[in-house]
XYZ file of C-alpha atoms in Angstrom:
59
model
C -45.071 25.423 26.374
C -44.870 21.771 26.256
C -47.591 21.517 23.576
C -45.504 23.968 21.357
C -42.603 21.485 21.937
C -44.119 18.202 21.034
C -45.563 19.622 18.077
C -42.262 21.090 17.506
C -40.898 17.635 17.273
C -43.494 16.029 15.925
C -43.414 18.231 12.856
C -40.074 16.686 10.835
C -41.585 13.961 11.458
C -44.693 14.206 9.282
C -42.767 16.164 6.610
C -41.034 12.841 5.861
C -41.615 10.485 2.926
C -42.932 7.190 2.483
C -40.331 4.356 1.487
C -42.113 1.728 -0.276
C -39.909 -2.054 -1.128
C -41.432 -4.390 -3.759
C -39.688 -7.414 -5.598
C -37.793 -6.896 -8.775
C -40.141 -8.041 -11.912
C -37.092 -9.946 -13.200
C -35.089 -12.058 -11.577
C -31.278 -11.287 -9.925
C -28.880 -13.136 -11.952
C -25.446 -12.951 -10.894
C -22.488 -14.427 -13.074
C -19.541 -15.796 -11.669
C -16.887 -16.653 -13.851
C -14.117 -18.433 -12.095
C -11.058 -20.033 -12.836
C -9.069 -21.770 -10.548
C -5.691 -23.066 -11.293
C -3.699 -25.045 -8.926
C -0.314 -26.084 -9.261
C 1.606 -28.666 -6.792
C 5.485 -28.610 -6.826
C 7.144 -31.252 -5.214
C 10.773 -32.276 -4.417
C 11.943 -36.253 -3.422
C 14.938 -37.065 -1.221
C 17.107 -38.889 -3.238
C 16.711 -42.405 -1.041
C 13.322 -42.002 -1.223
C 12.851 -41.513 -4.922
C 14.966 -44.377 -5.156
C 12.994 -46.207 -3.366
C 9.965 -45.422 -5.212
C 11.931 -46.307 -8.173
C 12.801 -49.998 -7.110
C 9.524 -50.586 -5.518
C 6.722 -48.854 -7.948
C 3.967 -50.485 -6.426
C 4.571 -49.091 -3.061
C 1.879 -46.647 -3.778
């Protein structure tokens, strides 16, 4: 009975097919087209953009 088993088993297991990888013959090219915008908003204090003002070089 245990013989009748494993080849139970056993059977699927031959019946299955063979898988075979290889390399492309060209090469993967992948195209990224990106565009990145970036926008900074800023806002002064009013004694501090007058302070900029009078002393430009500050920076």
């Amino acid at each position: 009975m245990r013989d009748g088993m494993t080849i139970a088993l056993a059977a699927p297991a031959m019946l299955t097919g063979c898988v075979n990888v290889s390399a492309p013959d060209k090469p993967i090219v992948i195209n990224l087209n990106i565009n990145v915008t970036q926008e900074v908003v800023y806002r002064l204090d009013g004694q501090a953009k007058s302070l900029i003002q009078q002393n430009p070089g500050i920076f």
